[in-house]
Coordinates of C-alpha atoms and ligand atoms in Angstrom, one line a residue:
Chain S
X236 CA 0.0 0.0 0.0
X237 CA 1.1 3.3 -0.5
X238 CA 2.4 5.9 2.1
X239 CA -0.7 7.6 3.2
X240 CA -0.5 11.4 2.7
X241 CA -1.2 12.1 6.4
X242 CA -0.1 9.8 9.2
X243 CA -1.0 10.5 12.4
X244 CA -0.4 8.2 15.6
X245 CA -0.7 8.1 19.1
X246 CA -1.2 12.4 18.9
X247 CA -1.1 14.2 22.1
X248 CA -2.2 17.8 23.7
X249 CA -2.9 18.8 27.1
X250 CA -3.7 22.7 27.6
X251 CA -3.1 23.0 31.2
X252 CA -5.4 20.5 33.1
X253 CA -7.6 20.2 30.0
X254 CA -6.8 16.8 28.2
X255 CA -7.8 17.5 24.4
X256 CA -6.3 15.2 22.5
X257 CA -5.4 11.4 23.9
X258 CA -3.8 9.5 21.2
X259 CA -5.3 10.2 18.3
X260 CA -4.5 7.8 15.6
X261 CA -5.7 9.0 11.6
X262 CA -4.5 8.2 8.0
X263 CA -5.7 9.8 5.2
X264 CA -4.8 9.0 1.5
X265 CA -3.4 10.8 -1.1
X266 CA -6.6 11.8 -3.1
X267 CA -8.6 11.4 -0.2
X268 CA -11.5 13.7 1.1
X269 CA -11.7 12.9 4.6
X270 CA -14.3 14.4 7.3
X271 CA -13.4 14.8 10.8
X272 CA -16.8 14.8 13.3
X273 CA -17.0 15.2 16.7
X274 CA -18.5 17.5 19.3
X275 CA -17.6 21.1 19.7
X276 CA -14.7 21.4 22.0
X277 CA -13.4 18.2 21.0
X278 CA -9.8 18.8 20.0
X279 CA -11.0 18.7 16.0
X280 CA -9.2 22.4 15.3
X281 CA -6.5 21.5 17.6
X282 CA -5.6 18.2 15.4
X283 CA -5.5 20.6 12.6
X284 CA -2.9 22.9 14.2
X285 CA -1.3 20.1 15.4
X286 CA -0.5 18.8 11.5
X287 CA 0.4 22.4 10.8
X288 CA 2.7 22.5 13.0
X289 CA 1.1 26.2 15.0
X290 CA 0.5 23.7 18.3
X291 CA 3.1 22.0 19.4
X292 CA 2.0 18.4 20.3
X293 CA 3.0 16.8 23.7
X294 CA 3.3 13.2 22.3
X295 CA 2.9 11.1 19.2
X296 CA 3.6 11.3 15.5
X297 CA 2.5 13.2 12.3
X298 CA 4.1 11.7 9.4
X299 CA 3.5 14.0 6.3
X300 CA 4.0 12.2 2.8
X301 CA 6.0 9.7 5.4
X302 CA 8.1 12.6 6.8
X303 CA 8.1 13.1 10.3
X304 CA 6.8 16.7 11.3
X305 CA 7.0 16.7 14.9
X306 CA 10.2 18.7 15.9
X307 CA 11.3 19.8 13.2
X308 CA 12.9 23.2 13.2
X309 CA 11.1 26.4 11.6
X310 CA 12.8 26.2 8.0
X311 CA 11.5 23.0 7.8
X312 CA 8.1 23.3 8.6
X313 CA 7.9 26.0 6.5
X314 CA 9.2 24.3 3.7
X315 CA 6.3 21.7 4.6
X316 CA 4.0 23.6 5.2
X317 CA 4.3 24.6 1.6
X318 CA 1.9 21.6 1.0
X319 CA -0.9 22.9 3.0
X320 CA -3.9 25.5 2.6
X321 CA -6.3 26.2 5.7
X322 CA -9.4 27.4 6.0
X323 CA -9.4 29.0 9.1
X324 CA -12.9 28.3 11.3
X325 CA -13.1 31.9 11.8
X326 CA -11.7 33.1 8.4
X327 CA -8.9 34.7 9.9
X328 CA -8.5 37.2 7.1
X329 CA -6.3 39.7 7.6
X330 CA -8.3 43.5 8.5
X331 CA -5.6 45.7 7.4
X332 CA -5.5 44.1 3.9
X333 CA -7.8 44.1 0.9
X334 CA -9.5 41.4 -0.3
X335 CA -7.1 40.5 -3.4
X336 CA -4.3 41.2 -1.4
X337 CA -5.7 38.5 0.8
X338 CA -6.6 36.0 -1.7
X339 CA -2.6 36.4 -2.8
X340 CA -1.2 36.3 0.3
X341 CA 0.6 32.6 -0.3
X342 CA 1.8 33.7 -3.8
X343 CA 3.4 37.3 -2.7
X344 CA 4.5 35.7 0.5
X345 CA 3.4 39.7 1.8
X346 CA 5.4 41.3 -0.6
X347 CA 4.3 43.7 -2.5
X348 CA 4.5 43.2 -5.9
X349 CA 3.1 41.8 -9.6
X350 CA -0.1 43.9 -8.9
X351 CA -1.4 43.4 -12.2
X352 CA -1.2 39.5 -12.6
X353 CA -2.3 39.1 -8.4
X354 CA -5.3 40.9 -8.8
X355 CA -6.5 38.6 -11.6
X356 CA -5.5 35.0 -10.0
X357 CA -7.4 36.8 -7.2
X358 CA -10.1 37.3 -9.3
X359 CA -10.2 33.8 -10.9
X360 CA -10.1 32.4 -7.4
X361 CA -13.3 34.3 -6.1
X362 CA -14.9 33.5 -9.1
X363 CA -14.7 29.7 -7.7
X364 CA -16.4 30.7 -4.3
X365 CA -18.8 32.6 -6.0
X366 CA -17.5 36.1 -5.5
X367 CA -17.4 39.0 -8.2
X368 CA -14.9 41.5 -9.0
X369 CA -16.4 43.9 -7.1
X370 CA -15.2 42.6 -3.6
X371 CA -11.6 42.6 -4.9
X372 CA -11.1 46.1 -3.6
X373 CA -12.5 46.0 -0.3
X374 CA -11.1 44.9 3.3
X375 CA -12.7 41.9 5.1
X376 CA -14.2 44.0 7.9
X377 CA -16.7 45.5 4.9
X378 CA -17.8 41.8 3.9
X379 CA -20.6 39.7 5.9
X380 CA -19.6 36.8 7.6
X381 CA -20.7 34.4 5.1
X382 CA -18.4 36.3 2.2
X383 CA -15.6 36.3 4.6
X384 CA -15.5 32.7 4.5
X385 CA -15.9 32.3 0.9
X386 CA -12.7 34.9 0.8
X387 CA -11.0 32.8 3.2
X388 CA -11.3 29.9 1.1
X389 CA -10.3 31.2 -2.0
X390 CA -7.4 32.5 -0.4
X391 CA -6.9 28.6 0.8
X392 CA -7.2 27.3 -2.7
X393 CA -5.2 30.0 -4.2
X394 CA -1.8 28.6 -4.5
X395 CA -3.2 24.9 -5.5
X396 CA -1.9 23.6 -2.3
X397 CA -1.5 19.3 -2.4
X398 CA -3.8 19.3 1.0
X399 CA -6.1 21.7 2.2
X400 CA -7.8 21.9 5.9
X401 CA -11.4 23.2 5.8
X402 CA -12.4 23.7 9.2
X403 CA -16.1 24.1 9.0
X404 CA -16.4 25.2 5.5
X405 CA -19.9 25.7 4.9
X406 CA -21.0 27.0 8.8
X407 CA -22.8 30.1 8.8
X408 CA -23.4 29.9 4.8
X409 CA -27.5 29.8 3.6
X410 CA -28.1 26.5 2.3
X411 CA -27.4 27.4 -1.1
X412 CA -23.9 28.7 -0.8
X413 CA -23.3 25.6 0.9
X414 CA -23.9 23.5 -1.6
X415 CA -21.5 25.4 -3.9
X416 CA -18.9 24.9 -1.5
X417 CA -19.5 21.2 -1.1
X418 CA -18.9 21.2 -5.1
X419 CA -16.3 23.2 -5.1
X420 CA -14.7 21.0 -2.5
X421 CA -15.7 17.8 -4.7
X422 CA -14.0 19.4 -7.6
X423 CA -11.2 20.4 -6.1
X424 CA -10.7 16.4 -5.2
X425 CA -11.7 14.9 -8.1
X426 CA -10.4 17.1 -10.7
X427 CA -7.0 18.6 -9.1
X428 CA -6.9 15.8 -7.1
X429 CA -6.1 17.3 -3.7
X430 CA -6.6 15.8 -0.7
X431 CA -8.9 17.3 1.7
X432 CA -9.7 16.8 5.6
X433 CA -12.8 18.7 6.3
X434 CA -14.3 19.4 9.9
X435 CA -17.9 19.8 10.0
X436 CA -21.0 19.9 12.1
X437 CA -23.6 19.8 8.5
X438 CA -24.1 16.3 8.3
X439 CA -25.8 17.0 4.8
X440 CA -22.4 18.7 3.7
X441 CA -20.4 15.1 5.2
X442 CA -22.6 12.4 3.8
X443 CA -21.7 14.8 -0.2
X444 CA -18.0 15.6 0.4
X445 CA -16.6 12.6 2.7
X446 CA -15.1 9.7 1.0
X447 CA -14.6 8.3 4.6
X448 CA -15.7 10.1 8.1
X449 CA -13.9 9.9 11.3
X450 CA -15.1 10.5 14.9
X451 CA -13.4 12.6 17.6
X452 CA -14.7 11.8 21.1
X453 CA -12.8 12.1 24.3
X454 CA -9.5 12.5 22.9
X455 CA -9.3 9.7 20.5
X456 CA -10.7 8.8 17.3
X457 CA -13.5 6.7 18.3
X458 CA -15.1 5.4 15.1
X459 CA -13.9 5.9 10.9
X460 CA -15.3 4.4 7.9
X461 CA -16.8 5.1 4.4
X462 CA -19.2 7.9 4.4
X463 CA -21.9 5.3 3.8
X464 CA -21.4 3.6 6.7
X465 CA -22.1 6.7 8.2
X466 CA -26.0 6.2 9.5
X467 CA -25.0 2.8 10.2
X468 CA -22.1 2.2 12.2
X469 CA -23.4 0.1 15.0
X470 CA -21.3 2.8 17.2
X471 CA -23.7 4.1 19.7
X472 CA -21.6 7.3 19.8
X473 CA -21.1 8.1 16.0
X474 CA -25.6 7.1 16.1
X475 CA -26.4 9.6 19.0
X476 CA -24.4 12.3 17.2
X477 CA -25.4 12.2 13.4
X478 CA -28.8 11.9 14.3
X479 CA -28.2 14.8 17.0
X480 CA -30.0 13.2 20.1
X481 CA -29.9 14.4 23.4
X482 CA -30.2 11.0 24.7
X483 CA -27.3 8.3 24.4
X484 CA -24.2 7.5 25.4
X485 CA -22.5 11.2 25.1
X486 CA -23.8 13.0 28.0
Chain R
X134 CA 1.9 26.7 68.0
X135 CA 2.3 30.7 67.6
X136 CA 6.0 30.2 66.7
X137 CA 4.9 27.5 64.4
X138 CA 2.1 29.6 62.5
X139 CA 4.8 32.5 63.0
X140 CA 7.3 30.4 61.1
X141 CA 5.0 29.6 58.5
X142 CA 3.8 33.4 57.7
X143 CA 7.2 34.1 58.0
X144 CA 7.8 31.4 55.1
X145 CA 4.7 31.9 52.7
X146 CA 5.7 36.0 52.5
X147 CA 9.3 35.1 51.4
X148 CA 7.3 32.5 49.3
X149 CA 5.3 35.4 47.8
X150 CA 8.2 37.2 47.2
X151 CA 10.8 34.6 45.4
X152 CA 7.4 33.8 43.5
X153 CA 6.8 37.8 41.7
X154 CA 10.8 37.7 41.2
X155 CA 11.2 34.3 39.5
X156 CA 7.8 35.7 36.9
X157 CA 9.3 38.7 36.8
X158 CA 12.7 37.3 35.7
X159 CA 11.0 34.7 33.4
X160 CA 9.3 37.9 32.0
X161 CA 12.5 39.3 31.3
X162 CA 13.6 36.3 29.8
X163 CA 10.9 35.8 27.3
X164 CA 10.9 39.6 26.3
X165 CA 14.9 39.9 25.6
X166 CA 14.6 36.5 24.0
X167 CA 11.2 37.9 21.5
X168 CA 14.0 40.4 20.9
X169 CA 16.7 38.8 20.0
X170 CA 14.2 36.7 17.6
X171 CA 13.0 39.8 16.2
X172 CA 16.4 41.2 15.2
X173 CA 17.9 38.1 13.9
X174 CA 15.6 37.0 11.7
X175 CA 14.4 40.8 10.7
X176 CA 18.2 40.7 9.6
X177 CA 18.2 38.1 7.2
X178 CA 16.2 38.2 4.7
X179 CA 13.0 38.4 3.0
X180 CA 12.4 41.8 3.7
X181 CA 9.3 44.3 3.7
X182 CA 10.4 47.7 3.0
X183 CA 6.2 49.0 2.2
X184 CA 6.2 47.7 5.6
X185 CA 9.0 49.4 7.5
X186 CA 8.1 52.7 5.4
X187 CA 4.3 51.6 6.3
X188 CA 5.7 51.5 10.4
X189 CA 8.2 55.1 10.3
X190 CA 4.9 56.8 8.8
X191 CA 2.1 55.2 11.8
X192 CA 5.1 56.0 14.6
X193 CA 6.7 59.0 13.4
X194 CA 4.6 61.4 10.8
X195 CA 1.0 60.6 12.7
X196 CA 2.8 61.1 16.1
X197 CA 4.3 64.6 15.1
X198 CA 1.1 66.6 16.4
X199 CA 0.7 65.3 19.6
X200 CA 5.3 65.2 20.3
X201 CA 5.3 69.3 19.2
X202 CA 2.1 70.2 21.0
X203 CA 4.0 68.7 23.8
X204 CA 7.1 70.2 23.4
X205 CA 6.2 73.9 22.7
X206 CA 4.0 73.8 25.9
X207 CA 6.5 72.0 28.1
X208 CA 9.6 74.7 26.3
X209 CA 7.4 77.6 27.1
X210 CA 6.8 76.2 30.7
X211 CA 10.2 75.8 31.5
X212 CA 11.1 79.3 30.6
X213 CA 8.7 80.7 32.7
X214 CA 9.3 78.5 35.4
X215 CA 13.1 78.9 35.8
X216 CA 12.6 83.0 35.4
X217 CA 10.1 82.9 38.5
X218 CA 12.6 81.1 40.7
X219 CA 15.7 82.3 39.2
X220 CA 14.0 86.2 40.2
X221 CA 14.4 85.8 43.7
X222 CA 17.9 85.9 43.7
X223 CA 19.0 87.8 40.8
X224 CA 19.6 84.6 38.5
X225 CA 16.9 85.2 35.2
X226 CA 20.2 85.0 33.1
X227 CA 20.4 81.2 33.1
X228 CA 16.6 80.8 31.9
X229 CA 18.1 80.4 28.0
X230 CA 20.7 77.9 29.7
X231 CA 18.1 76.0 31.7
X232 CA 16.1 75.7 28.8
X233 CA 18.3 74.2 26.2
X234 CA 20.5 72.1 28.7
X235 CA 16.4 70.8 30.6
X236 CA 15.2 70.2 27.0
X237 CA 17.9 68.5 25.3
X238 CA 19.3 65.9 28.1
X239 CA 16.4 65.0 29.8
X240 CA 12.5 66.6 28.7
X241 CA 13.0 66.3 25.2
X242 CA 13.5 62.6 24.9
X243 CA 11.8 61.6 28.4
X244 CA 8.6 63.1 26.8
X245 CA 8.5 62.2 23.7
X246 CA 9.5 58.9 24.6
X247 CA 6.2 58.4 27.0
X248 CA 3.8 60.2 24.2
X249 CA 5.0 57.8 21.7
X250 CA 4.7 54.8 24.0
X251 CA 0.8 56.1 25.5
X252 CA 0.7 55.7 21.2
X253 CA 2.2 53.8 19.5
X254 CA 2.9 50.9 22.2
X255 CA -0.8 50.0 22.9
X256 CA -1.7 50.5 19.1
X257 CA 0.6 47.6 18.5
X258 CA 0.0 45.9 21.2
X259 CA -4.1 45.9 20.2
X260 CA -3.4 45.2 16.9
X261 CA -1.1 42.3 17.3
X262 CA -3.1 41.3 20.4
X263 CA -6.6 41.0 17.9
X264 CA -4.4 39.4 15.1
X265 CA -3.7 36.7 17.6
X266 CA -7.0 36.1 18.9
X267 CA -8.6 35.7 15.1
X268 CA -5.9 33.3 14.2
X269 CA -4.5 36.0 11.6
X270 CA -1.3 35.0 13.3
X271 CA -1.8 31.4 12.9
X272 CA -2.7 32.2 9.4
X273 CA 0.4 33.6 8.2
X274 CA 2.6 31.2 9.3
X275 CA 0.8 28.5 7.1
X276 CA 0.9 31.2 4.2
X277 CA 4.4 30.4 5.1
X278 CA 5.4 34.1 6.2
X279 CA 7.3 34.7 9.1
X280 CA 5.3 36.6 11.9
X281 CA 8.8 38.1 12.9
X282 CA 10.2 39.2 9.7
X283 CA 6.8 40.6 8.0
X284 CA 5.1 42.2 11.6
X285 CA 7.6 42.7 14.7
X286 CA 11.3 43.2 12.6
X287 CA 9.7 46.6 10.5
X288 CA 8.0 48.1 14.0
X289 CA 10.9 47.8 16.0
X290 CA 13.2 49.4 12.8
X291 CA 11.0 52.1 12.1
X292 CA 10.5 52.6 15.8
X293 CA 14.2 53.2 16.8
X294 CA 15.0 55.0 13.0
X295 CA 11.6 57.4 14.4
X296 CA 12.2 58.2 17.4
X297 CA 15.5 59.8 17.6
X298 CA 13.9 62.0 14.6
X299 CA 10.9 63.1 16.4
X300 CA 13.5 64.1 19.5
X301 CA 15.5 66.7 17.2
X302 CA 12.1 67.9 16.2
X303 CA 10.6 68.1 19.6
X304 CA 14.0 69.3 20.6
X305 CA 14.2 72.2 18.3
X306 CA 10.0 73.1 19.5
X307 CA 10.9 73.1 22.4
X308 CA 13.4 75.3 22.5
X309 CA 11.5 77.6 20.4
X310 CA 9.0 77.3 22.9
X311 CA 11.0 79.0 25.7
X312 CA 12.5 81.3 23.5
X313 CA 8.3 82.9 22.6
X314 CA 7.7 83.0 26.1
X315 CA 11.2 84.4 27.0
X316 CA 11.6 87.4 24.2
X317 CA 7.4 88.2 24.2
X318 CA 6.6 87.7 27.5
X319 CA 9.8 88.0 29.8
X320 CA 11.1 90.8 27.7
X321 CA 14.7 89.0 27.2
X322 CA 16.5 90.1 23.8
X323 CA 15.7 87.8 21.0
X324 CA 19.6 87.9 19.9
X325 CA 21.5 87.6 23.1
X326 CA 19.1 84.8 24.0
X327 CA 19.6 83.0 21.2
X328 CA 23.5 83.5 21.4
X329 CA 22.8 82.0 25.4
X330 CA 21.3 78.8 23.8
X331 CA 24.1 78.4 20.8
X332 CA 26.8 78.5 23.3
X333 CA 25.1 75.9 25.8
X334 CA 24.1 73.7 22.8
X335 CA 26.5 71.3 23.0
X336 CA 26.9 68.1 20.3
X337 CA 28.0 66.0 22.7
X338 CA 24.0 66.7 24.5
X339 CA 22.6 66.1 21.5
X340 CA 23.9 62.3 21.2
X341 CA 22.6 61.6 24.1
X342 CA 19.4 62.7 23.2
X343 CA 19.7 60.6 20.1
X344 CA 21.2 57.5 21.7
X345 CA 18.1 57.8 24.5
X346 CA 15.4 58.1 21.8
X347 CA 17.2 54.9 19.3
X348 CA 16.7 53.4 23.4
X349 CA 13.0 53.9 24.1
X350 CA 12.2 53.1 20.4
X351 CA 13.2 49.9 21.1
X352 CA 11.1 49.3 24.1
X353 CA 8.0 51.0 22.9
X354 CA 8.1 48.5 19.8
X355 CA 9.3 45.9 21.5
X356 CA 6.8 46.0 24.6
X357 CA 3.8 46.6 22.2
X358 CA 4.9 43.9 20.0
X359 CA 5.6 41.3 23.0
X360 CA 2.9 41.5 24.5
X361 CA 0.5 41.7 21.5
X362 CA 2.3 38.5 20.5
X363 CA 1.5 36.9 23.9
X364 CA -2.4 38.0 23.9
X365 CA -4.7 34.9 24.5
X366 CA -8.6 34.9 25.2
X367 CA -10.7 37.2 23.1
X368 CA -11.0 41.4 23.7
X369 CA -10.2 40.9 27.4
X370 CA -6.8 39.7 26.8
X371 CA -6.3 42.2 24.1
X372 CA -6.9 44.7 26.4
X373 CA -4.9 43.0 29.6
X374 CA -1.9 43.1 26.5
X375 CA -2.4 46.6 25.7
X376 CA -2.3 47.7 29.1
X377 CA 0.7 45.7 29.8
X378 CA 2.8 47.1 26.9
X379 CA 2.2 50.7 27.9
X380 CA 2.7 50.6 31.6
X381 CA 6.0 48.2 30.9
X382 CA 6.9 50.2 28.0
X383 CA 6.6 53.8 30.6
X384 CA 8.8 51.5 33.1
X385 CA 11.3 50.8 30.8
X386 CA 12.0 54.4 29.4
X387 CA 12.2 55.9 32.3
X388 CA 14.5 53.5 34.1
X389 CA 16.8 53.4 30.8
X390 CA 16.6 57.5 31.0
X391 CA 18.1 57.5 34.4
X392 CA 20.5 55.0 33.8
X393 CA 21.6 56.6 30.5
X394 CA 22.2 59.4 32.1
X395 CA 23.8 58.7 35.3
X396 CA 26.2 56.5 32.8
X397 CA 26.8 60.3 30.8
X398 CA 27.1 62.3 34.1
X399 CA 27.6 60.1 36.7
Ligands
ATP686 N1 -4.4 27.8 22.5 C1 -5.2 27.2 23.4 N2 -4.9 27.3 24.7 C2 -5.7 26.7 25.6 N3 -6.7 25.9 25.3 C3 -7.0 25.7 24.0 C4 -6.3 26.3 23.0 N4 -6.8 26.0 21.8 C5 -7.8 25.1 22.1 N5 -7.9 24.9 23.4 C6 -8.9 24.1 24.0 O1 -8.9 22.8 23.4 C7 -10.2 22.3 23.3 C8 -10.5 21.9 21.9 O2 -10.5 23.0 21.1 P1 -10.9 23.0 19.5 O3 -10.8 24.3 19.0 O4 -10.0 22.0 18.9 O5 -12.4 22.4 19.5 P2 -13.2 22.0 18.2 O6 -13.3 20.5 18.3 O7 -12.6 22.6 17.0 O8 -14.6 22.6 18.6 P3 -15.6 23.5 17.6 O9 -16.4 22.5 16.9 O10 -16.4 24.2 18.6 O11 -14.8 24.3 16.7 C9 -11.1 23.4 23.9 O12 -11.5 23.0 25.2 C10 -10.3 24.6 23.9 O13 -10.6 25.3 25.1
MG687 MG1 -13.0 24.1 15.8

């Protein structure tokens, strides 16, 4: 079998008496859209940061096309983090910027430069969240939340990163511009062929995007398989929580 | 029993103690070693010079207003000041001296140096704090920019480059300051008081002035950008950072002031 793309095992974080993550063990293939579920506050951002290396992890292993990331100095990690686009979960665009300069930011690396040919690859890059010319020119802070995220993401996708992190892509879009994202996400998988670990609380948004869907309870990963196995895992936790009763084994 | 509990007071307030110097030491620590990060990697290269120019134009041309409203006022003061209690015995012939020699070594700088800082130090501080707390931070470093080379290195550049500017200007206000007061209402004579200042003008004055604003350049940067850095837990601990950087930032210039010039003097 190949090397998987990500590799994580035995992945652990303790914020002072708060026990996040407790060995969390995760592959996910090259070409692979993976969804990450789990209960808000359960460590599923933290995993993220872990992997791009902005926590630092008390224990365990992240293996990044088989390279091992934990440790490694900053010229390294920056070199692999090369490989890697983000959604932020709260956009995490920056104010004092304008949109294209945003949407850029990965391919001028904050310089300022090639005005010309950054505004249009920003352009062409909102295009694919659904965004028009005319927000090019503005700053984030003039934008509703939902267009935030759509800038976010563009920025994400921008430089055609190998992997890319959406951390709750489609929260706090209308149903609509949700479903655009799920297909761009698709696309982005099955036509670039990037691999994509998405967070998400919109079940509807998992069961389209996930090839396979993995659990986060307590720490650990408690439960993965193919998307379809979803609504029937014969996991008591992973039941309660896609069908989102308050009755069950989570408390 | 008493001497027991006695004992034990006795312990737990040298407790206390040994506990607010080892944070304060370890606060020292992590500050000089934020600074030595800063300046080694704003070294090497990639560099930002929109940014830097971006920096000397927030710290040094917006700050202008509020450094020669200050030092006019404070010139003027000083005149009139050293003219009241030089009157009693016959001395209004030093007020020229007083104010050149009070402006240049020690006001000049000293003020400017805290107006800045009330500025520019928790401007940093709350906009670095809020990048924190919205990730933006986070988010730069995955679009694989350094944090220290593209945000802290062009503050503290443009900071000490601004400073010691704004101090010849405040300098020079000031000085003009006293002078108004002096010739229009103290009825000195505009030429011989000026030929009083030229001769106590010294160049050697001056560099310390210089070397004293390059000083507290560096620490209002540097506090507003440490502890905008540090920031954690939403608008409260933007605010808790902002705070910080000012009233460490005040600390810092005005214990480097004294030692600066006890150094020159002493
Ligand atoms: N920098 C930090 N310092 C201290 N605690 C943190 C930090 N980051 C996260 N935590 C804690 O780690 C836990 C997990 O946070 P995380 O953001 O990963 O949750 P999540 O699973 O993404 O939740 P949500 O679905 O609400 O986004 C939380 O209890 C949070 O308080
Ligand atoms: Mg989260």
């Amino acid at each position: 079998m190949a090397t998987p793309k990500i590799q994580i095992s035995g992945l652990a974080k303790t914020f002072g008496a708060n026990r996040v993550l407790d060995g969390v063990d995760l592959a996910v293939e090259a070409g692979e859209s993976m969804t990450i579920i789990g209960q808000s506050g359960s460590g599923k951002s933290v995993t993220l940061k872990c992997i791009l290396g902005l926590v630092r992890p008390d224990a365990g292993s992240i293996r990044i096309d088989g390279e091992e990331i934990v440790g490694l100095g900053e010229r390294d990690l920056a070199r692999v983090r090369a490989k890697f686009g983000m959604l932020f979960q709260g956009s995490a665009l920056f104010d004092s910027l304008p949109v294209w300069r945003n949407v850029t930011f990965a391919l001028t690396q904050g310089r300022a430069r090639d005005t010309a040919r950054m505004r249009a690859i920003a352009q062409e890059n909102l295009e694919r969240v659904g965004l028009g010319p005319e927000v090019l020119n503005l700053r984030p802070s003039e934008l509703s939340g939902g267009m935030q995220k759509r800038v976010a993401l563009a920025r994400a996708i921008a430089p055609r990163p190998e992997i890319i992190f959406f951390d709750e892509p489609t929260t706090g879009l209308d149903p609509i511009r949700a479903d655009v994202i799920n297909d761009l996400i698709m696309s982005l998988v099955d036509d670039l062929g990037i691999t994509a670990l998405t967070i998400t609380h919109d079940m509807a948004s998992a069961r389209k995007i996930a090839h396979r869907v993995a659990m986060l309870y307590q720490g650990k990963i408690i439960w993965h398989g193919p998307r379809d196995r979803l609504y029937d895992s014969g996991n008591p936790y992973v039941d309660q929580f896609v069908q989102g009763n308050a009755e069950g084994p989570i408390r | 029993m008493t001497g027991k509990r006695l004992a034990e007071a006795i312990i737990s307030f040298f407790a206390a103690i040994g506990r607010i110097a080892i944070r304060s030491l370890a606060t020292v620590g992590r500050a000089t070693l934020f600074a030595i990060n800063a300046i080694r990697r704003g070294l090497t290269p990639p560099y930002y010079p929109h940014k830097w120019l971006e920096q000397l134009a927030h710290i040094g041309w917006f700050s202008l207003p509020v450094v020669g409203l200050t030092a006019i006022f404070t010139g003027a003061a000083l005149a009139q000041q050293t003219f009241t209690a030089g009157s009693r015995f016959n001395a209004t012939s030093t007020v020229p001296a007083i104010v050149v020699l009070g402006i240049v070594r020690e006001l000049g700088p000293v003020l400017v140096g805290l107006m800045v800082a009330g500025r520019v130090s928790s401007a940093m501080a709350a906009e670095l704090g809020t990048m924190r707390v919205t990730e933006q931070l986070d988010a730069i470093t995955t679009l694989r920019t350094d944090p220290f080379r593209y945000l802290i290195a062009p503050r503290l550049f443009a900071s000490v480059i601004a400073l010691p500017l704004m101090v010849m200007i405040a300098n020079a206000i000031g000085i003009f300051g006293g002078y108004l007061i002096a010739v229009y209402k103290l009825d000195f004579n505009a030429v011989g008081y000026l030929k009083v200042t030229r001769e106590f003008l010294e160049a050697s004055d001056f560099m310390m002035a210089l070397v004293k604003a390059a000083v507290f350049g560096f620490f209002i940067a540097l506090m507003g950008c440490y502890h905008g850095f540090r920031a954690n837990g939403g608008a409260a601990g933007v605010g808790e950072g902002t705070r910080n950087a000012v009233v460490s930032a005040f600390i810092l210039i005005l214990l480097s002031n004294l030692l600066i010039t006890v150094m020159a003097f002493g």
